PDB file of C-alpha atoms in Angstrom:
ATOM      1  CA  MET L 257     164.918 -27.814  44.724  1.00  0.00           C
ATOM      2  CA  SER L 258     165.877 -25.244  46.984  1.00  0.00           C
ATOM      3  CA  ILE L 259     165.221 -24.606  51.221  1.00  0.00           C
ATOM      4  CA  THR L 260     162.823 -22.221  50.201  1.00  0.00           C
ATOM      5  CA  ASN L 261     160.354 -23.903  48.311  1.00  0.00           C
ATOM      6  CA  GLU L 262     157.159 -24.355  48.169  1.00  0.00           C
ATOM      7  CA  PRO L 263     155.353 -27.623  48.612  1.00  0.00           C
ATOM      8  CA  VAL L 264     155.252 -30.736  46.348  1.00  0.00           C
ATOM      9  CA  LYS L 265     151.615 -32.078  45.737  1.00  0.00           C
ATOM     10  CA  VAL L 266     151.560 -35.841  46.106  1.00  0.00           C
ATOM     11  CA  LEU L 267     148.003 -37.828  46.092  1.00  0.00           C
ATOM     12  CA  ASP L 268     144.867 -35.414  46.356  1.00  0.00           C
ATOM     13  CA  LYS L 269     146.096 -33.216  49.480  1.00  0.00           C
ATOM     14  CA  GLY L 270     149.311 -34.690  50.458  1.00  0.00           C
ATOM     15  CA  PHE L 271     152.754 -32.792  50.018  1.00  0.00           C
ATOM     16  CA  VAL L 272     156.283 -32.879  50.866  1.00  0.00           C
ATOM     17  CA  ARG L 273     158.498 -29.834  51.476  1.00  0.00           C
ATOM     18  CA  LEU L 274     161.833 -29.674  52.619  1.00  0.00           C
ATOM     19  CA  VAL L 275     162.524 -27.482  55.008  1.00  0.00           C
ATOM     20  CA  ASP L 276     166.309 -27.895  55.632  1.00  0.00           C
ATOM     21  CA  PHE L 277     169.894 -29.238  53.995  1.00  0.00           C
ATOM     22  CA  MET L 278     173.119 -30.155  55.215  1.00  0.00           C
ATOM     23  CA  GLY L 279     176.090 -31.041  53.297  1.00  0.00           C
ATOM     24  CA  GLY L 280     175.130 -32.800  49.979  1.00  0.00           C
ATOM     25  CA  ASP L 281     177.727 -34.518  47.402  1.00  0.00           C
ATOM     26  CA  GLN L 282     180.284 -31.952  48.426  1.00  0.00           C
ATOM     27  CA  GLY L 283     179.820 -33.288  51.681  1.00  0.00           C
ATOM     28  CA  VAL L 284     180.012 -37.255  50.902  1.00  0.00           C
ATOM     29  CA  VAL L 285     183.635 -36.200  49.568  1.00  0.00           C
ATOM     30  CA  ASP L 286     184.607 -34.525  52.475  1.00  0.00           C
ATOM     31  CA  ALA L 287     183.433 -37.274  54.717  1.00  0.00           C
ATOM     32  CA  ALA L 288     184.930 -39.869  52.163  1.00  0.00           C
ATOM     33  CA  ARG L 289     188.834 -37.760  52.365  1.00  0.00           C
ATOM     34  CA  VAL L 290     189.195 -37.268  55.302  1.00  0.00           C
ATOM     35  CA  SER L 291     189.875 -40.750  56.272  1.00  0.00           C
ATOM     36  CA  TYR L 292     193.431 -40.558  54.327  1.00  0.00           C
ATOM     37  CA  GLY L 293     193.990 -36.183  55.457  1.00  0.00           C
ATOM     38  CA  GLY L 294     192.736 -35.613  51.521  1.00  0.00           C
ATOM     39  CA  VAL L 295     191.347 -32.415  50.067  1.00  0.00           C
ATOM     40  CA  SER L 296     188.728 -32.258  46.558  1.00  0.00           C
ATOM     41  CA  LYS L 297     190.676 -32.948  43.773  1.00  0.00           C
ATOM     42  CA  GLY L 298     187.810 -30.813  41.672  1.00  0.00           C
ATOM     43  CA  PRO L 299     184.621 -31.389  40.324  1.00  0.00           C
ATOM     44  CA  GLU L 300     185.357 -34.640  38.334  1.00  0.00           C
ATOM     45  CA  ALA L 301     187.520 -36.505  40.906  1.00  0.00           C
ATOM     46  CA  ASP L 302     184.990 -35.676  43.083  1.00  0.00           C
ATOM     47  CA  LYS L 303     182.139 -36.984  40.906  1.00  0.00           C
ATOM     48  CA  LYS L 304     184.013 -39.601  40.168  1.00  0.00           C
ATOM     49  CA  LEU L 305     184.681 -40.955  43.861  1.00  0.00           C
ATOM     50  CA  ILE L 306     180.825 -41.264  44.931  1.00  0.00           C
ATOM     51  CA  ALA L 307     181.034 -43.321  42.119  1.00  0.00           C
ATOM     52  CA  TYR L 308     183.199 -45.824  43.950  1.00  0.00           C
ATOM     53  CA  LEU L 309     181.741 -45.432  46.766  1.00  0.00           C
ATOM     54  CA  LEU L 310     178.263 -46.252  45.946  1.00  0.00           C
ATOM     55  CA  LYS L 311     179.441 -49.027  43.364  1.00  0.00           C
ATOM     56  CA  HIS L 312     181.974 -50.449  45.987  1.00  0.00           C
ATOM     57  CA  SER L 313     179.225 -49.860  48.911  1.00  0.00           C
ATOM     58  CA  HIS L 314     181.190 -47.789  51.116  1.00  0.00           C
ATOM     59  CA  MET L 315     177.964 -46.226  52.670  1.00  0.00           C
ATOM     60  CA  THR L 316     178.837 -44.604  55.545  1.00  0.00           C
ATOM     61  CA  PRO L 317     179.920 -40.971  53.845  1.00  0.00           C
ATOM     62  CA  PHE L 318     176.882 -40.982  52.442  1.00  0.00           C
ATOM     63  CA  GLU L 319     175.318 -40.663  55.859  1.00  0.00           C
ATOM     64  CA  HIS L 320     176.629 -36.957  56.795  1.00  0.00           C
ATOM     65  CA  SER L 321     174.087 -35.084  54.188  1.00  0.00           C
ATOM     66  CA  VAL L 322     171.114 -34.730  55.734  1.00  0.00           C
ATOM     67  CA  PHE L 323     167.499 -33.830  54.512  1.00  0.00           C
ATOM     68  CA  LYS L 324     164.833 -32.349  57.176  1.00  0.00           C
ATOM     69  CA  PHE L 325     161.401 -32.445  55.212  1.00  0.00           C
ATOM     70  CA  HIS L 326     157.622 -31.814  56.316  1.00  0.00           C
ATOM     71  CA  VAL L 327     155.818 -34.385  54.880  1.00  0.00           C
ATOM     72  CA  SER L 328     151.929 -34.779  55.069  1.00  0.00           C
ATOM     73  CA  ALA L 329     150.547 -38.343  54.126  1.00  0.00           C
ATOM     74  CA  PRO L 330     147.276 -40.466  55.172  1.00  0.00           C
ATOM     75  CA  ILE L 331     147.871 -42.388  58.032  1.00  0.00           C
ATOM     76  CA  PHE L 332     148.222 -45.509  56.847  1.00  0.00           C
ATOM     77  CA  VAL L 333     150.730 -44.120  53.982  1.00  0.00           C
ATOM     78  CA  ALA L 334     152.823 -42.965  57.176  1.00  0.00           C
ATOM     79  CA  ARG L 335     152.590 -45.822  59.242  1.00  0.00           C
ATOM     80  CA  GLN L 336     154.767 -47.934  56.417  1.00  0.00           C
ATOM     81  CA  TRP L 337     156.956 -44.428  55.589  1.00  0.00           C
ATOM     82  CA  PHE L 338     157.619 -45.278  59.878  1.00  0.00           C
ATOM     83  CA  ARG L 339     159.099 -48.627  59.760  1.00  0.00           C
ATOM     84  CA  HIS L 340     161.984 -46.455  58.072  1.00  0.00           C
ATOM     85  CA  ARG L 341     164.286 -46.656  61.348  1.00  0.00           C
ATOM     86  CA  PHE L 342     167.671 -44.586  61.117  1.00  0.00           C
ATOM     87  CA  ALA L 343     165.860 -41.375  60.995  1.00  0.00           C
ATOM     88  CA  ALA L 344     164.531 -38.753  63.543  1.00  0.00           C
ATOM     89  CA  TYR L 345     160.473 -38.195  63.559  1.00  0.00           C
ATOM     90  CA  ASN L 346     158.222 -35.607  64.972  1.00  0.00           C
ATOM     91  CA  GLU L 347     154.498 -36.350  64.422  1.00  0.00           C
ATOM     92  CA  VAL L 348     151.023 -33.906  64.663  1.00  0.00           C
ATOM     93  CA  SER L 349     149.545 -35.268  67.909  1.00  0.00           C
ATOM     94  CA  PHE L 350     145.752 -35.161  67.649  1.00  0.00           C
ATOM     95  CA  ARG L 351     145.862 -35.178  70.959  1.00  0.00           C
ATOM     96  CA  TYR L 352     146.276 -31.907  70.964  1.00  0.00           C
ATOM     97  CA  THR L 353     144.657 -30.813  67.741  1.00  0.00           C
ATOM     98  CA  GLU L 354     140.937 -31.190  66.236  1.00  0.00           C
ATOM     99  CA  VAL L 355     140.767 -33.036  63.176  1.00  0.00           C
ATOM    100  CA  LYS L 356     139.509 -31.425  59.875  1.00  0.00           C
ATOM    101  CA  ASP L 357     138.455 -32.626  57.136  1.00  0.00           C
ATOM    102  CA  TYR L 358     141.590 -34.060  55.399  1.00  0.00           C
ATOM    103  CA  PHE L 359     140.791 -37.223  53.690  1.00  0.00           C
ATOM    104  CA  TYR L 360     142.277 -39.461  51.275  1.00  0.00           C
ATOM    105  CA  MET L 361     139.736 -40.056  48.773  1.00  0.00           C
ATOM    106  CA  PRO L 362     141.197 -42.684  46.447  1.00  0.00           C
ATOM    107  CA  THR L 363     140.173 -41.882  42.638  1.00  0.00           C
ATOM    108  CA  THR L 364     140.266 -45.869  41.666  1.00  0.00           C
ATOM    109  CA  TRP L 365     139.921 -48.657  43.426  1.00  0.00           C
ATOM    110  CA  ARG L 366     142.338 -51.449  42.951  1.00  0.00           C
ATOM    111  CA  GLY L 367     141.616 -55.068  43.462  1.00  0.00           C
ATOM    112  CA  GLN L 368     143.642 -57.708  45.399  1.00  0.00           C
ATOM    113  CA  ASP L 369     146.550 -59.252  42.672  1.00  0.00           C
ATOM    114  CA  LYS L 370     146.275 -63.084  42.495  1.00  0.00           C
ATOM    115  CA  LYS L 371     149.781 -63.497  42.946  1.00  0.00           C
ATOM    116  CA  ASN L 372     151.297 -60.824  45.326  1.00  0.00           C
ATOM    117  CA  LYS L 373     148.826 -62.001  48.952  1.00  0.00           C
ATOM    118  CA  GLN L 374     150.189 -58.770  50.031  1.00  0.00           C
ATOM    119  CA  GLY L 375     149.678 -56.020  46.482  1.00  0.00           C
ATOM    120  CA  SER L 376     147.159 -54.970  44.651  1.00  0.00           C
ATOM    121  CA  SER L 377     145.788 -55.274  40.956  1.00  0.00           C
ATOM    122  CA  ALA L 378     144.489 -52.927  39.035  1.00  0.00           C
ATOM    123  CA  ALA L 379     143.438 -55.306  36.405  1.00  0.00           C
ATOM    124  CA  ALA L 380     140.368 -56.380  38.342  1.00  0.00           C
ATOM    125  CA  THR L 381     136.597 -55.668  37.426  1.00  0.00           C
ATOM    126  CA  LEU L 382     135.200 -53.973  40.020  1.00  0.00           C
ATOM    127  CA  ASP L 383     131.654 -51.492  40.656  1.00  0.00           C
ATOM    128  CA  GLN L 384     134.082 -47.611  40.942  1.00  0.00           C
ATOM    129  CA  ASP L 385     131.041 -45.545  41.164  1.00  0.00           C
ATOM    130  CA  ALA L 386     129.372 -48.486  44.461  1.00  0.00           C
ATOM    131  CA  LEU L 387     132.321 -48.334  46.591  1.00  0.00           C
ATOM    132  CA  HIS L 388     133.268 -44.433  46.299  1.00  0.00           C
ATOM    133  CA  LYS L 389     129.628 -43.804  47.839  1.00  0.00           C
ATOM    134  CA  ALA L 390     130.062 -46.577  50.174  1.00  0.00           C
ATOM    135  CA  PHE L 391     133.359 -45.167  51.181  1.00  0.00           C
ATOM    136  CA  LYS L 392     132.697 -41.600  51.446  1.00  0.00           C
ATOM    137  CA  ALA L 393     129.755 -42.700  53.879  1.00  0.00           C
ATOM    138  CA  GLN L 394     131.987 -44.034  55.671  1.00  0.00           C
ATOM    139  CA  VAL L 395     133.740 -41.423  55.990  1.00  0.00           C
ATOM    140  CA  ASP L 396     131.444 -38.763  56.198  1.00  0.00           C
ATOM    141  CA  GLY L 397     130.025 -40.587  59.194  1.00  0.00           C
ATOM    142  CA  ALA L 398     133.080 -41.356  61.609  1.00  0.00           C
ATOM    143  CA  LEU L 399     134.014 -38.079  61.103  1.00  0.00           C
ATOM    144  CA  GLN L 400     130.649 -36.414  62.064  1.00  0.00           C
ATOM    145  CA  THR L 401     130.474 -39.090  64.995  1.00  0.00           C
ATOM    146  CA  TYR L 402     134.156 -37.568  65.966  1.00  0.00           C
ATOM    147  CA  LYS L 403     132.648 -33.913  65.927  1.00  0.00           C
ATOM    148  CA  THR L 404     129.888 -35.171  68.188  1.00  0.00           C
ATOM    149  CA  MET L 405     131.974 -36.706  70.631  1.00  0.00           C
ATOM    150  CA  ILE L 406     134.241 -33.300  70.764  1.00  0.00           C
ATOM    151  CA  GLU L 407     131.080 -31.354  71.597  1.00  0.00           C
ATOM    152  CA  MET L 408     129.254 -33.931  73.819  1.00  0.00           C
ATOM    153  CA  GLY L 409     132.753 -33.294  75.657  1.00  0.00           C
ATOM    154  CA  VAL L 410     135.088 -36.029  75.330  1.00  0.00           C
ATOM    155  CA  ALA L 411     138.104 -35.760  75.114  1.00  0.00           C
ATOM    156  CA  ARG L 412     140.615 -35.709  71.316  1.00  0.00           C
ATOM    157  CA  GLU L 413     142.805 -38.389  73.416  1.00  0.00           C
ATOM    158  CA  MET L 414     139.322 -40.677  73.024  1.00  0.00           C
ATOM    159  CA  ALA L 415     136.877 -38.887  70.065  1.00  0.00           C
ATOM    160  CA  ARG L 416     139.710 -39.992  67.642  1.00  0.00           C
ATOM    161  CA  MET L 417     139.563 -43.730  67.831  1.00  0.00           C
ATOM    162  CA  ILE L 418     136.466 -43.019  65.905  1.00  0.00           C
ATOM    163  CA  LEU L 419     138.601 -42.604  62.860  1.00  0.00           C
ATOM    164  CA  PRO L 420     139.681 -43.892  59.810  1.00  0.00           C
ATOM    165  CA  VAL L 421     143.390 -44.770  58.871  1.00  0.00           C
ATOM    166  CA  ASN L 422     142.640 -42.121  55.304  1.00  0.00           C
ATOM    167  CA  LEU L 423     143.305 -39.149  57.068  1.00  0.00           C
ATOM    168  CA  TYR L 424     145.446 -37.279  56.521  1.00  0.00           C
ATOM    169  CA  THR L 425     148.772 -36.860  59.600  1.00  0.00           C
ATOM    170  CA  GLU L 426     151.614 -34.469  59.262  1.00  0.00           C
ATOM    171  CA  PHE L 427     155.837 -35.223  60.628  1.00  0.00           C
ATOM    172  CA  TYR L 428     158.950 -34.021  60.117  1.00  0.00           C
ATOM    173  CA  TRP L 429     161.115 -36.360  58.414  1.00  0.00           C
ATOM    174  CA  THR L 430     165.173 -35.755  58.986  1.00  0.00           C
ATOM    175  CA  VAL L 431     166.802 -38.338  57.396  1.00  0.00           C
ATOM    176  CA  ASN L 432     171.043 -38.596  56.058  1.00  0.00           C
ATOM    177  CA  ALA L 433     171.157 -39.563  52.152  1.00  0.00           C
ATOM    178  CA  ARG L 434     172.054 -43.432  52.755  1.00  0.00           C
ATOM    179  CA  SER L 435     169.007 -43.912  54.776  1.00  0.00           C
ATOM    180  CA  LEU L 436     166.763 -41.922  51.842  1.00  0.00           C
ATOM    181  CA  MET L 437     168.384 -44.070  49.284  1.00  0.00           C
ATOM    182  CA  ASN L 438     167.177 -47.122  51.120  1.00  0.00           C
ATOM    183  CA  PHE L 439     163.827 -45.504  51.333  1.00  0.00           C
ATOM    184  CA  VAL L 440     163.063 -44.960  47.664  1.00  0.00           C
ATOM    185  CA  VAL L 441     164.328 -47.956  46.842  1.00  0.00           C
ATOM    186  CA  LEU L 442     161.727 -49.830  48.683  1.00  0.00           C
ATOM    187  CA  ARG L 443     159.412 -46.670  48.805  1.00  0.00           C
ATOM    188  CA  ALA L 444     159.804 -46.298  44.733  1.00  0.00           C
ATOM    189  CA  ASP L 445     160.226 -49.901  43.861  1.00  0.00           C
ATOM    190  CA  GLY L 446     156.186 -50.898  41.398  1.00  0.00           C
ATOM    191  CA  HIS L 447     156.087 -53.559  45.290  1.00  0.00           C
ATOM    192  CA  ALA L 448     155.881 -50.971  47.077  1.00  0.00           C
ATOM    193  CA  GLN L 449     151.964 -50.001  47.834  1.00  0.00           C
ATOM    194  CA  TRP L 450     150.912 -47.675  45.023  1.00  0.00           C
ATOM    195  CA  GLU L 451     150.401 -44.571  47.093  1.00  0.00           C
ATOM    196  CA  ILE L 452     153.501 -44.726  48.558  1.00  0.00           C
ATOM    197  CA  GLN L 453     155.247 -44.988  45.688  1.00  0.00           C
ATOM    198  CA  GLN L 454     154.413 -41.398  44.845  1.00  0.00           C
ATOM    199  CA  TYR L 455     155.854 -40.005  48.356  1.00  0.00           C
ATOM    200  CA  GLY L 456     159.190 -42.527  46.706  1.00  0.00           C
ATOM    201  CA  GLU L 457     158.912 -40.805  43.481  1.00  0.00           C
ATOM    202  CA  ALA L 458     158.333 -37.914  44.975  1.00  0.00           C
ATOM    203  CA  MET L 459     161.508 -38.327  47.400  1.00  0.00           C
ATOM    204  CA  ALA L 460     163.658 -39.269  44.160  1.00  0.00           C
ATOM    205  CA  LYS L 461     163.228 -36.139  42.851  1.00  0.00           C
ATOM    206  CA  ALA L 462     164.238 -33.979  45.386  1.00  0.00           C
ATOM    207  CA  PHE L 463     167.119 -36.253  46.151  1.00  0.00           C
ATOM    208  CA  LYS L 464     168.293 -35.872  42.392  1.00  0.00           C
ATOM    209  CA  ALA L 465     167.761 -31.522  42.738  1.00  0.00           C
ATOM    210  CA  LEU L 466     170.298 -31.092  45.686  1.00  0.00           C
ATOM    211  CA  MET L 467     172.397 -33.964  45.371  1.00  0.00           C
ATOM    212  CA  PRO L 468     173.075 -34.617  41.470  1.00  0.00           C
ATOM    213  CA  TRP L 469     175.754 -36.622  41.542  1.00  0.00           C
ATOM    214  CA  THR L 470     175.190 -39.030  44.454  1.00  0.00           C
ATOM    215  CA  TYR L 471     172.113 -39.580  42.104  1.00  0.00           C
ATOM    216  CA  GLU L 472     173.474 -40.153  39.314  1.00  0.00           C
ATOM    217  CA  ALA L 473     175.606 -42.995  41.246  1.00  0.00           C
ATOM    218  CA  PHE L 474     172.538 -44.562  42.934  1.00  0.00           C
ATOM    219  CA  LEU L 475     170.800 -44.840  40.025  1.00  0.00           C
ATOM    220  CA  ARG L 476     174.057 -46.829  38.169  1.00  0.00           C
ATOM    221  CA  ASP L 477     174.458 -49.497  41.354  1.00  0.00           C
ATOM    222  CA  GLY L 478     172.151 -48.496  44.376  1.00  0.00           C
ATOM    223  CA  TRP L 479     168.429 -48.655  42.563  1.00  0.00           C
ATOM    224  CA  LYS L 480     167.615 -52.629  41.781  1.00  0.00           C
ATOM    225  CA  GLY L 481     163.348 -51.774  41.649  1.00  0.00           C
ATOM    226  CA  GLU L 482     160.790 -51.658  38.978  1.00  0.00           C
ATOM    227  CA  ASN L 483     160.049 -48.099  38.293  1.00  0.00           C
ATOM    228  CA  ALA L 484     158.872 -46.822  34.555  1.00  0.00           C
ATOM    229  CA  ALA L 485     160.010 -43.701  35.471  1.00  0.00           C
ATOM    230  CA  ILE L 486     163.358 -44.064  37.363  1.00  0.00           C
ATOM    231  CA  ALA L 487     164.193 -46.995  34.186  1.00  0.00           C
ATOM    232  CA  ALA L 488     164.303 -44.732  31.753  1.00  0.00           C
ATOM    233  CA  GLU L 489     166.576 -41.787  33.890  1.00  0.00           C
ATOM    234  CA  ARG L 490     169.344 -44.886  34.389  1.00  0.00           C
ATOM    235  CA  ALA L 491     168.723 -45.729  30.559  1.00  0.00           C
ATOM    236  CA  ALA L 492     169.538 -41.875  30.032  1.00  0.00           C
ATOM    237  CA  LEU L 493     172.846 -42.347  31.771  1.00  0.00           C
ATOM    238  CA  PRO L 494     176.074 -41.638  29.462  1.00  0.00           C
ATOM    239  CA  VAL L 495     178.630 -43.911  29.612  1.00  0.00           C
ATOM    240  CA  LEU L 496     180.997 -43.331  32.504  1.00  0.00           C
ATOM    241  CA  GLU L 497     184.620 -44.266  32.557  1.00  0.00           C
ATOM    242  CA  ASN L 498     185.641 -46.340  35.961  1.00  0.00           C
ATOM    243  CA  ALA L 499     185.525 -44.816  38.829  1.00  0.00           C
ATOM    244  CA  ALA L 500     187.960 -44.316  40.709  1.00  0.00           C
ATOM    245  CA  LYS L 501     189.751 -41.940  43.765  1.00  0.00           C
TER     246      LYS L 501
END
């Protein structure tokens, strides 16, 4: 993934797009070696240093590599996302912009998990057609009421109150590599809501493309979650010699 890359589609209408990037694997190495006045010792030594840092939880050097993303996600996903506080956010305001027909419409409804009170289960038998129909009617009705209120002269900041949380919002997210790893650990994990898992996986792919050495070290010693794709990547890693400075 390069800085000029096109948006990567997530869910039905969402996306993530890399806007800017600074530091990379080399930025981590440089930040770590400045502690004792050292310089790069070549790719192999630098890669081993990154592995050593992550394995032994020396995390501040990873804060010197920074990503800026443009994200489009449903409001209910964004509200979970914004709980990751060690980052900078700027979000579109529906006080200033008029809402368009831009809603997340799930393809499958999940039932409540019988063991995990905050989770869902695909095993439940649900009337999918009836649920899709009822949900679409509710969304269409809310959007039409919003449009009617705008036509009647109601301020956008008040008319927006009628809108459901499956409305897509957009925001810029600037985050360092340390915080991005935390996001992936929590949001690509199988215990997270399925919708935000898709964004967690998209961020993992961007992380891998831009910081491959750090991503490999992350798979070895930073990733603790449950995700089939990431688990397969981890299992495929070559045996690593003892990481050292």
